[in-house]
mmCIF file of C-alpha atoms and ligand atoms in Angstrom:
data_model
loop_
_atom_site.group_PDB
_atom_site.id
_atom_site.type_symbol
_atom_site.label_atom_id
_atom_site.label_comp_id
_atom_site.label_asym_id
_atom_site.label_seq_id
_atom_site.Cartn_x
_atom_site.Cartn_y
_atom_site.Cartn_z
ATOM 1 C CA MET C 379 -18.976 0.249 6.284
ATOM 2 C CA THR C 380 -17.093 2.264 3.695
ATOM 3 C CA ALA C 381 -13.506 3.045 4.569
ATOM 4 C CA GLU C 382 -13.779 6.801 4.829
ATOM 5 C CA PHE C 383 -15.884 6.237 7.935
ATOM 6 C CA ILE C 384 -13.782 3.471 9.449
ATOM 7 C CA LYS C 385 -12.135 4.748 12.622
ATOM 8 C CA PRO C 386 -8.526 3.746 13.306
ATOM 9 C CA VAL C 387 -8.626 4.692 17.010
ATOM 10 C CA ILE C 388 -11.665 4.269 19.299
ATOM 11 C CA TRP C 389 -11.602 5.355 22.974
ATOM 12 C CA GLU C 390 -13.290 2.794 25.220
ATOM 13 C CA GLY C 391 -12.729 4.568 28.543
ATOM 14 C CA ASP C 392 -10.522 1.818 29.989
ATOM 15 C CA ALA C 393 -8.773 0.756 26.788
ATOM 16 C CA ILE C 394 -8.171 1.867 23.215
ATOM 17 C CA ARG C 395 -9.766 -0.133 20.410
ATOM 18 C CA LEU C 396 -7.301 0.072 17.529
ATOM 19 C CA LEU C 397 -7.635 -0.862 13.883
ATOM 20 C CA ASN C 398 -4.544 -2.993 13.261
ATOM 21 C CA GLN C 399 -3.358 -1.454 9.988
ATOM 22 C CA GLN C 400 -0.650 -4.073 9.586
ATOM 23 C CA LYS C 401 -3.412 -6.598 8.807
ATOM 24 C CA LEU C 402 -5.054 -4.527 6.020
ATOM 25 C CA PRO C 403 -6.327 -5.042 3.412
ATOM 26 C CA GLY C 404 -6.842 -8.722 4.082
ATOM 27 C CA GLU C 405 -8.291 -8.365 7.572
ATOM 28 C CA VAL C 406 -10.187 -5.600 9.339
ATOM 29 C CA GLU C 407 -8.953 -6.497 12.810
ATOM 30 C CA TYR C 408 -9.419 -4.381 15.927
ATOM 31 C CA ILE C 409 -7.126 -4.952 18.916
ATOM 32 C CA PHE C 410 -7.438 -3.620 22.470
ATOM 33 C CA LEU C 411 -4.607 -1.521 23.895
ATOM 34 C CA LYS C 412 -4.738 -1.707 27.684
ATOM 35 C CA THR C 413 -1.363 -0.241 28.660
ATOM 36 C CA ILE C 414 0.897 2.625 27.638
ATOM 37 C CA GLU C 415 3.369 0.000 26.428
ATOM 38 C CA ASP C 416 0.686 -1.408 24.104
ATOM 39 C CA VAL C 417 0.307 2.099 22.640
ATOM 40 C CA TRP C 418 4.059 2.571 22.242
ATOM 41 C CA ASP C 419 4.379 -0.778 20.462
ATOM 42 C CA SER C 420 1.374 -0.099 18.194
ATOM 43 C CA ILE C 421 2.803 3.235 17.053
ATOM 44 C CA SER C 422 6.308 1.840 16.592
ATOM 45 C CA GLU C 423 5.082 -1.212 14.672
ATOM 46 C CA LEU C 424 2.735 0.874 12.480
ATOM 47 C CA LYS C 425 -0.378 -0.884 13.728
ATOM 48 C CA VAL C 426 -1.541 2.711 13.959
ATOM 49 C CA ARG C 427 0.178 5.124 11.550
ATOM 50 C CA GLY C 428 -0.379 8.429 9.880
ATOM 51 C CA ALA C 429 0.610 11.635 11.608
ATOM 52 C CA PRO C 430 -2.795 12.674 13.046
ATOM 53 C CA ALA C 431 -3.746 9.115 14.037
ATOM 54 C CA ILE C 432 -0.418 8.692 15.835
ATOM 55 C CA GLY C 433 -1.092 11.865 17.830
ATOM 56 C CA ILE C 434 -4.607 10.735 18.721
ATOM 57 C CA ALA C 435 -3.401 7.287 19.824
ATOM 58 C CA ALA C 436 -0.628 8.771 21.958
ATOM 59 C CA ALA C 437 -3.020 11.227 23.601
ATOM 60 C CA TYR C 438 -5.332 8.373 24.578
ATOM 61 C CA GLY C 439 -2.283 6.379 25.703
ATOM 62 C CA LEU C 440 -1.259 9.106 28.152
ATOM 63 C CA ALA C 441 -4.820 9.565 29.403
ATOM 64 C CA LEU C 442 -5.185 5.805 29.815
ATOM 65 C CA TRP C 443 -1.969 5.567 31.832
ATOM 66 C CA ALA C 444 -3.002 8.451 34.086
ATOM 67 C CA LYS C 445 -6.403 6.865 34.671
ATOM 68 C CA LYS C 446 -4.922 3.467 35.556
ATOM 69 C CA GLY C 447 -1.545 4.229 37.107
ATOM 70 C CA GLY C 448 -1.167 7.900 37.948
ATOM 71 C CA SER C 449 0.060 8.908 41.441
ATOM 72 C CA ASP C 450 -2.369 10.350 44.014
ATOM 73 C CA ASP C 451 0.186 13.080 44.707
ATOM 74 C CA LEU C 452 -0.290 16.002 42.302
ATOM 75 C CA GLN C 453 3.377 16.958 41.881
ATOM 76 C CA VAL C 454 4.434 13.326 41.533
ATOM 77 C CA LEU C 455 1.669 12.802 38.964
ATOM 78 C CA LYS C 456 2.806 15.806 36.902
ATOM 79 C CA THR C 457 6.403 14.553 36.946
ATOM 80 C CA GLU C 458 5.266 11.059 35.954
ATOM 81 C CA LEU C 459 3.134 12.461 33.131
ATOM 82 C CA ALA C 460 6.144 14.277 31.669
ATOM 83 C CA GLU C 461 8.121 11.031 31.809
ATOM 84 C CA LYS C 462 5.309 9.001 30.224
ATOM 85 C CA ALA C 463 4.832 11.612 27.504
ATOM 86 C CA ALA C 464 8.557 11.440 26.716
ATOM 87 C CA TYR C 465 8.266 7.652 26.564
ATOM 88 C CA LEU C 466 5.360 7.776 24.098
ATOM 89 C CA ASN C 467 7.166 10.456 22.094
ATOM 90 C CA SER C 468 10.108 8.087 21.626
ATOM 91 C CA SER C 469 7.984 5.652 19.594
ATOM 92 C CA ARG C 470 8.558 7.521 16.287
ATOM 93 C CA PRO C 471 10.609 10.704 15.678
ATOM 94 C CA THR C 472 9.371 12.338 12.483
ATOM 95 C CA ALA C 473 5.642 13.098 12.691
ATOM 96 C CA VAL C 474 5.283 16.224 14.825
ATOM 97 C CA ASN C 475 1.651 15.366 15.653
ATOM 98 C CA LEU C 476 2.950 12.910 18.255
ATOM 99 C CA SER C 477 4.742 15.539 20.338
ATOM 100 C CA TRP C 478 2.063 18.142 19.527
ATOM 101 C CA ALA C 479 -0.680 15.980 21.063
ATOM 102 C CA LEU C 480 1.399 15.012 24.097
ATOM 103 C CA GLN C 481 2.458 18.608 24.789
ATOM 104 C CA ARG C 482 -1.177 19.691 24.519
ATOM 105 C CA LEU C 483 -2.147 17.186 27.227
ATOM 106 C CA LEU C 484 0.766 18.109 29.492
ATOM 107 C CA LYS C 485 -0.257 21.778 29.240
ATOM 108 C CA ILE C 486 -3.791 20.893 30.293
ATOM 109 C CA ALA C 487 -2.513 18.815 33.217
ATOM 110 C CA ASP C 488 -0.317 21.673 34.381
ATOM 111 C CA GLN C 489 -3.351 23.923 34.790
ATOM 112 C CA GLU C 490 -5.120 21.590 37.224
ATOM 113 C CA VAL C 491 -4.772 21.572 41.037
ATOM 114 C CA SER C 492 -5.994 18.077 41.872
ATOM 115 C CA THR C 493 -5.056 14.645 40.592
ATOM 116 C CA GLU C 494 -8.711 13.834 39.947
ATOM 117 C CA LYS C 495 -9.124 16.929 37.752
ATOM 118 C CA VAL C 496 -5.858 16.186 35.913
ATOM 119 C CA ILE C 497 -7.015 12.673 35.047
ATOM 120 C CA THR C 498 -10.469 13.850 33.962
ATOM 121 C CA ARG C 499 -9.059 16.687 31.844
ATOM 122 C CA LEU C 500 -6.500 14.452 30.112
ATOM 123 C CA GLU C 501 -9.232 12.093 28.937
ATOM 124 C CA ALA C 502 -11.454 14.989 27.837
ATOM 125 C CA GLU C 503 -8.609 16.653 25.930
ATOM 126 C CA ALA C 504 -7.663 13.452 24.116
ATOM 127 C CA ILE C 505 -11.295 13.033 23.048
ATOM 128 C CA LEU C 506 -11.343 16.689 21.949
ATOM 129 C CA ILE C 507 -8.197 16.223 19.838
ATOM 130 C CA GLN C 508 -9.881 13.401 17.956
ATOM 131 C CA GLN C 509 -13.160 15.302 17.563
ATOM 132 C CA GLU C 510 -11.423 18.466 16.305
ATOM 133 C CA ASP C 511 -9.411 16.448 13.806
ATOM 134 C CA GLU C 512 -12.619 15.258 12.103
ATOM 135 C CA GLU C 513 -13.719 18.807 11.207
ATOM 136 C CA THR C 514 -10.114 19.732 10.415
ATOM 137 C CA CYS C 515 -9.778 16.927 7.895
ATOM 138 C CA ARG C 516 -13.124 17.711 6.298
ATOM 139 C CA ARG C 517 -12.004 21.295 5.708
ATOM 140 C CA ILE C 518 -8.669 20.141 4.306
ATOM 141 C CA GLY C 519 -10.602 17.860 1.962
ATOM 142 C CA GLU C 520 -12.826 20.740 0.853
ATOM 143 C CA TYR C 521 -9.869 23.024 0.166
ATOM 144 C CA GLY C 522 -8.038 20.201 -1.597
ATOM 145 C CA PHE C 523 -11.082 19.488 -3.769
ATOM 146 C CA SER C 524 -11.293 23.200 -4.658
ATOM 147 C CA LEU C 525 -7.917 22.902 -6.373
ATOM 148 C CA LEU C 526 -8.933 20.044 -8.658
ATOM 149 C CA PRO C 527 -10.122 20.667 -12.231
ATOM 150 C CA GLU C 528 -13.204 18.879 -13.511
ATOM 151 C CA HIS C 529 -12.585 15.194 -14.268
ATOM 152 C CA ALA C 530 -9.296 15.437 -12.374
ATOM 153 C CA THR C 531 -6.683 12.697 -12.423
ATOM 154 C CA VAL C 532 -4.447 12.923 -9.375
ATOM 155 C CA LEU C 533 -1.425 10.924 -8.248
ATOM 156 C CA THR C 534 -0.999 10.320 -4.544
ATOM 157 C CA HIS C 535 1.623 8.575 -2.377
ATOM 158 C CA CYS C 536 1.433 6.501 0.775
ATOM 159 C CA ASN C 537 -1.806 6.645 2.764
ATOM 160 C CA THR C 538 -3.315 9.884 3.963
ATOM 161 C CA GLY C 539 -6.857 8.653 4.386
ATOM 162 C CA ALA C 540 -9.425 8.191 7.110
ATOM 163 C CA ILE C 541 -7.292 5.530 8.791
ATOM 164 C CA ALA C 542 -4.356 7.935 9.048
ATOM 165 C CA THR C 543 -6.503 10.518 10.837
ATOM 166 C CA SER C 544 -9.805 10.684 12.736
ATOM 167 C CA LYS C 545 -11.927 10.665 9.534
ATOM 168 C CA TYR C 546 -11.703 11.684 5.841
ATOM 169 C CA GLY C 547 -7.901 11.930 5.883
ATOM 170 C CA THR C 548 -5.849 14.809 4.522
ATOM 171 C CA ALA C 549 -4.874 14.375 0.856
ATOM 172 C CA LEU C 550 -7.442 11.605 0.364
ATOM 173 C CA GLY C 551 -10.068 13.901 1.866
ATOM 174 C CA ALA C 552 -10.169 15.771 -1.440
ATOM 175 C CA PHE C 553 -11.267 12.586 -3.172
ATOM 176 C CA TYR C 554 -13.931 11.839 -0.585
ATOM 177 C CA ILE C 555 -15.325 15.368 -0.921
ATOM 178 C CA ALA C 556 -15.235 15.005 -4.730
ATOM 179 C CA LYS C 557 -17.225 11.780 -4.399
ATOM 180 C CA GLU C 558 -19.688 13.482 -2.041
ATOM 181 C CA GLN C 559 -20.127 16.333 -4.563
ATOM 182 C CA GLY C 560 -20.684 13.884 -7.409
ATOM 183 C CA ALA C 561 -17.504 15.075 -9.111
ATOM 184 C CA ASP C 562 -15.484 12.772 -11.338
ATOM 185 C CA VAL C 563 -11.981 12.149 -9.971
ATOM 186 C CA SER C 564 -9.480 9.405 -10.803
ATOM 187 C CA VAL C 565 -6.555 8.539 -8.607
ATOM 188 C CA PHE C 566 -3.222 6.873 -9.276
ATOM 189 C CA ALA C 567 -1.908 5.442 -6.005
ATOM 190 C CA THR C 568 1.740 4.468 -5.686
ATOM 191 C CA GLU C 569 2.276 1.235 -3.785
ATOM 192 C CA THR C 570 4.750 2.996 -1.445
ATOM 193 C CA ARG C 571 7.514 0.538 -0.694
ATOM 194 C CA PRO C 572 8.616 -0.816 1.666
ATOM 195 C CA VAL C 573 5.562 -0.841 4.009
ATOM 196 C CA LEU C 574 3.113 -0.604 1.071
ATOM 197 C CA GLN C 575 0.698 1.934 2.589
ATOM 198 C CA GLY C 576 -0.451 2.766 -0.941
ATOM 199 C CA ALA C 577 -1.118 -0.784 -2.110
ATOM 200 C CA ARG C 578 -2.492 -2.052 1.205
ATOM 201 C CA LEU C 579 -4.297 1.017 2.541
ATOM 202 C CA THR C 580 -5.016 3.737 -0.052
ATOM 203 C CA ALA C 581 -6.074 1.294 -2.772
ATOM 204 C CA TRP C 582 -8.320 -0.401 -0.207
ATOM 205 C CA GLU C 583 -9.804 2.813 1.222
ATOM 206 C CA LEU C 584 -10.572 4.382 -2.161
ATOM 207 C CA GLN C 585 -11.921 1.152 -3.649
ATOM 208 C CA GLN C 586 -14.236 0.721 -0.653
ATOM 209 C CA ALA C 587 -15.407 4.320 -1.110
ATOM 210 C CA GLY C 588 -16.098 3.817 -4.816
ATOM 211 C CA VAL C 589 -13.389 6.271 -5.895
ATOM 212 C CA ASP C 590 -11.692 5.346 -9.192
ATOM 213 C CA VAL C 591 -8.191 4.243 -8.158
ATOM 214 C CA THR C 592 -5.339 2.672 -10.125
ATOM 215 C CA LEU C 593 -2.447 1.106 -8.251
ATOM 216 C CA ILE C 594 1.069 1.528 -9.638
ATOM 217 C CA THR C 595 4.489 0.616 -8.370
ATOM 218 C CA ASP C 596 6.659 3.455 -7.153
ATOM 219 C CA ASN C 597 9.054 3.159 -10.092
ATOM 220 C CA MET C 598 6.177 3.678 -12.563
ATOM 221 C CA ALA C 599 5.477 7.242 -11.387
ATOM 222 C CA ALA C 600 7.651 8.988 -14.005
ATOM 223 C CA HIS C 601 6.175 6.946 -16.859
ATOM 224 C CA VAL C 602 2.639 7.618 -15.612
ATOM 225 C CA LEU C 603 3.321 11.361 -15.415
ATOM 226 C CA ARG C 604 4.713 11.321 -18.952
ATOM 227 C CA THR C 605 2.073 9.127 -20.577
ATOM 228 C CA LYS C 606 -1.122 9.838 -18.631
ATOM 229 C CA LYS C 607 -2.866 13.192 -18.206
ATOM 230 C CA ILE C 608 -2.101 13.779 -14.536
ATOM 231 C CA ASP C 609 -3.521 17.083 -13.272
ATOM 232 C CA ALA C 610 -1.747 17.186 -9.906
ATOM 233 C CA ILE C 611 0.155 15.292 -7.283
ATOM 234 C CA LEU C 612 -1.437 15.449 -3.820
ATOM 235 C CA VAL C 613 0.332 14.041 -0.764
ATOM 236 C CA GLY C 614 0.260 14.314 3.022
ATOM 237 C CA ALA C 615 2.897 15.381 5.509
ATOM 238 C CA ASP C 616 4.449 14.341 8.776
ATOM 239 C CA ARG C 617 6.207 17.564 9.652
ATOM 240 C CA ILE C 618 6.156 20.930 7.888
ATOM 241 C CA THR C 619 8.826 23.362 9.078
ATOM 242 C CA ALA C 620 8.521 27.133 9.364
ATOM 243 C CA ASN C 621 9.833 27.722 5.830
ATOM 244 C CA GLY C 622 7.494 25.144 4.266
ATOM 245 C CA ASP C 623 9.980 22.293 3.868
ATOM 246 C CA THR C 624 7.988 19.093 4.297
ATOM 247 C CA ALA C 625 8.838 15.644 5.616
ATOM 248 C CA ASN C 626 6.632 12.953 4.203
ATOM 249 C CA LYS C 627 6.809 9.296 3.252
ATOM 250 C CA ILE C 628 9.999 8.257 1.506
ATOM 251 C CA GLY C 629 9.581 8.812 -2.233
ATOM 252 C CA THR C 630 7.698 12.087 -1.871
ATOM 253 C CA TYR C 631 10.745 14.230 -2.720
ATOM 254 C CA GLY C 632 11.218 12.308 -5.971
ATOM 255 C CA LEU C 633 7.576 12.876 -6.903
ATOM 256 C CA ALA C 634 8.006 16.621 -6.279
ATOM 257 C CA ILE C 635 10.956 16.674 -8.683
ATOM 258 C CA LEU C 636 8.919 14.723 -11.253
ATOM 259 C CA ALA C 637 6.012 17.169 -10.838
ATOM 260 C CA LYS C 638 8.347 20.067 -11.583
ATOM 261 C CA ALA C 639 9.839 18.268 -14.574
ATOM 262 C CA HIS C 640 6.355 17.674 -15.965
ATOM 263 C CA GLY C 641 4.984 21.093 -15.108
ATOM 264 C CA ILE C 642 2.166 19.876 -12.879
ATOM 265 C CA PRO C 643 1.228 21.176 -9.430
ATOM 266 C CA PHE C 644 2.512 19.392 -6.333
ATOM 267 C CA TYR C 645 0.329 19.914 -3.261
ATOM 268 C CA VAL C 646 0.800 18.967 0.370
ATOM 269 C CA ALA C 647 -2.300 18.510 2.542
ATOM 270 C CA ALA C 648 -1.898 18.687 6.315
ATOM 271 C CA PRO C 649 -3.533 20.079 9.467
ATOM 272 C CA LEU C 650 -1.963 22.872 11.524
ATOM 273 C CA SER C 651 -1.001 20.149 14.027
ATOM 274 C CA THR C 652 1.558 18.964 11.457
ATOM 275 C CA ILE C 653 3.136 22.404 11.074
ATOM 276 C CA ASP C 654 6.166 22.857 13.322
ATOM 277 C CA LEU C 655 7.085 26.558 13.462
ATOM 278 C CA ASN C 656 9.751 25.747 16.052
ATOM 279 C CA THR C 657 11.824 23.989 13.411
ATOM 280 C CA ALA C 658 13.243 26.409 10.865
ATOM 281 C CA THR C 659 14.015 24.157 7.903
ATOM 282 C CA GLY C 660 13.731 20.591 6.718
ATOM 283 C CA ASP C 661 17.440 20.018 7.342
ATOM 284 C CA GLU C 662 16.645 19.827 11.068
ATOM 285 C CA ILE C 663 13.939 17.156 10.782
ATOM 286 C CA VAL C 664 14.883 13.773 12.277
ATOM 287 C CA ILE C 665 14.203 11.164 9.623
ATOM 288 C CA GLU C 666 13.116 7.844 11.101
ATOM 289 C CA GLU C 667 15.189 4.874 9.952
ATOM 290 C CA ARG C 668 13.338 1.615 10.241
ATOM 291 C CA HIS C 669 14.280 -2.060 10.451
ATOM 292 C CA ALA C 670 16.054 -3.731 7.520
ATOM 293 C CA ASP C 671 13.434 -6.500 7.463
ATOM 294 C CA GLU C 672 10.949 -4.072 5.908
ATOM 295 C CA ILE C 673 13.167 -4.079 2.800
ATOM 296 C CA THR C 674 14.732 -7.555 2.862
ATOM 297 C CA HIS C 675 11.369 -9.294 3.348
ATOM 298 C CA LEU C 676 8.034 -9.106 1.551
ATOM 299 C CA ALA C 677 4.968 -10.573 3.282
ATOM 300 C CA GLY C 678 7.337 -12.442 5.571
ATOM 301 C CA LYS C 679 9.381 -13.967 2.731
ATOM 302 C CA ARG C 680 13.077 -13.061 2.349
ATOM 303 C CA ILE C 681 13.708 -11.289 -0.983
ATOM 304 C CA ALA C 682 17.291 -10.122 -0.415
ATOM 305 C CA PRO C 683 20.471 -11.996 0.615
ATOM 306 C CA GLU C 684 21.270 -12.562 4.261
ATOM 307 C CA GLY C 685 23.550 -9.903 5.725
ATOM 308 C CA ILE C 686 23.027 -7.383 2.905
ATOM 309 C CA ASN C 687 23.541 -3.749 3.892
ATOM 310 C CA VAL C 688 20.219 -1.896 4.074
ATOM 311 C CA PHE C 689 19.323 1.807 4.348
ATOM 312 C CA ASN C 690 15.653 2.259 5.271
ATOM 313 C CA PRO C 691 14.657 5.911 5.833
ATOM 314 C CA ALA C 692 10.872 6.059 6.311
ATOM 315 C CA PHE C 693 10.629 9.711 5.183
ATOM 316 C CA ASP C 694 12.328 12.308 3.029
ATOM 317 C CA VAL C 695 12.144 16.079 2.915
ATOM 318 C CA THR C 696 10.689 18.062 0.021
ATOM 319 C CA PRO C 697 12.113 21.609 -0.169
ATOM 320 C CA HIS C 698 9.380 24.246 -0.083
ATOM 321 C CA GLU C 699 10.480 25.535 -3.504
ATOM 322 C CA LEU C 700 9.024 22.368 -5.052
ATOM 323 C CA ILE C 701 5.643 22.683 -3.304
ATOM 324 C CA SER C 702 2.867 24.468 -5.224
ATOM 325 C CA GLY C 703 0.667 24.866 -2.166
ATOM 326 C CA ILE C 704 0.115 23.625 1.375
ATOM 327 C CA ILE C 705 -3.545 22.802 2.010
ATOM 328 C CA THR C 706 -4.667 23.255 5.617
ATOM 329 C CA GLU C 707 -7.981 23.567 7.449
ATOM 330 C CA LYS C 708 -7.442 27.351 7.503
ATOM 331 C CA GLY C 709 -6.874 27.611 3.764
ATOM 332 C CA ILE C 710 -4.169 27.122 1.156
ATOM 333 C CA VAL C 711 -0.717 28.652 1.618
ATOM 334 C CA SER C 712 1.647 29.176 -1.315
ATOM 335 C CA GLY C 713 4.639 31.296 -2.253
ATOM 336 C CA ASP C 714 6.079 32.866 0.897
ATOM 337 C CA TYR C 715 5.594 29.922 3.263
ATOM 338 C CA GLN C 716 7.531 31.532 6.122
ATOM 339 C CA THR C 717 4.935 34.292 6.331
ATOM 340 C CA GLY C 718 1.920 32.320 5.191
ATOM 341 C CA LEU C 719 2.368 29.474 7.652
ATOM 342 C CA ALA C 720 3.016 31.809 10.587
ATOM 343 C CA GLU C 721 -0.156 33.773 9.740
ATOM 344 C CA LEU C 722 -2.219 30.597 10.121
ATOM 345 C CA PHE C 723 -1.420 30.649 13.844
ATOM 346 C CA GLU C 724 -2.257 34.300 14.384
ATOM 347 C CA PRO C 725 -5.450 35.005 16.392
ATOM 348 C CA ALA C 726 -7.348 36.194 13.317
ATOM 349 C CA HIS C 727 -7.005 32.714 11.849
ATOM 350 C CA ILE C 728 -7.501 30.589 14.971
HETATM 351 C C1 LIG B 1816 -2.182 12.053 7.151
HETATM 352 S S1 LIG B 1816 -0.934 10.852 7.255
HETATM 353 C C2 LIG B 1816 0.516 11.698 7.005
HETATM 354 C C3 LIG B 1816 1.703 10.817 6.609
HETATM 355 O O1 LIG B 1816 1.957 9.695 7.509
HETATM 356 C C4 LIG B 1816 2.406 8.564 6.732
HETATM 357 O O2 LIG B 1816 3.558 7.939 7.266
HETATM 358 P P1 LIG B 1816 3.426 6.526 8.071
HETATM 359 O O3 LIG B 1816 2.526 5.651 7.276
HETATM 360 O O4 LIG B 1816 4.870 6.019 8.144
HETATM 361 O O5 LIG B 1816 2.884 6.914 9.428
HETATM 362 C C5 LIG B 1816 2.740 9.160 5.387
HETATM 363 O O6 LIG B 1816 4.007 9.820 5.409
HETATM 364 C C6 LIG B 1816 1.602 10.163 5.262
HETATM 365 O O7 LIG B 1816 1.755 11.050 4.192
#
């Protein structure tokens, strides 16, 4: 099974079968999530990660809870659902897909007039979110591929592949479409300290798919941009605000500055579910800070002195001025992001 078709989240009706991404690349292990707490833990511990995949997992987590533990009283159930959605939403703060998916389910529940219908609709909507994301990611991949010159060499950061979404991925989707079209594309993947999504996940996904991929450490990016012919940098996103500012994996902002310094395009690939028009600018995005162990330990071995101060932001914000284009399933937005992003949500585009 090549990686672009490996599913990170599989709905089993009474449980969620989850690809445990913490075990990759050494082990392709699936675990069963049977409770909403299992889902919370899996998101928080990055067993499932990647903005769209987090949203899909949380949607199934809410549907699973309702199916197993929801009240028989409609008003009580709706109150409980809001509380459970808030609980799941507390697992990670930055990727807007988490709250987007949960709000979408709560809206569906609010329309129903029986507990049975609420429970049925929640499950159906969670399944629909995952199904829609497959076509969404394919289109993002097609638009991303359309931006690449022949024999393109692209640098990417973190993991934005099939295992971060429902299928194909976002930025990596461009490489899968290139492969499908028989086009020649080479990828430089940064290892992406401290959780190593690039080394552990992107290198693995692209290698499995037969895409030419070279792994580099994060601190090699500038040298690679100066000494190799890099045509573009293509990354994902966790939250894009109304003006186009973009939160993505820590290190992305530095790559955007490097792209500008080297005069190459810097693209962000993301679905509309990652665009948050309710947040005006990147200054308002909550940046997740994670546990010090991610930095002081490597593969379980301590690499820094006991008691050392640690700062471990999992994301940074790239100002829209540094972004050449935002690639979505509805097309590519550039220039005036405030207008362009808002237009994506107008009826003509939906
Ligand atoms: C399509 S994945 C988007 C985004 O999510 C990743 O973060 P994490 O691995 O911490 O969930 C990374 O920022 C990707 O670019």
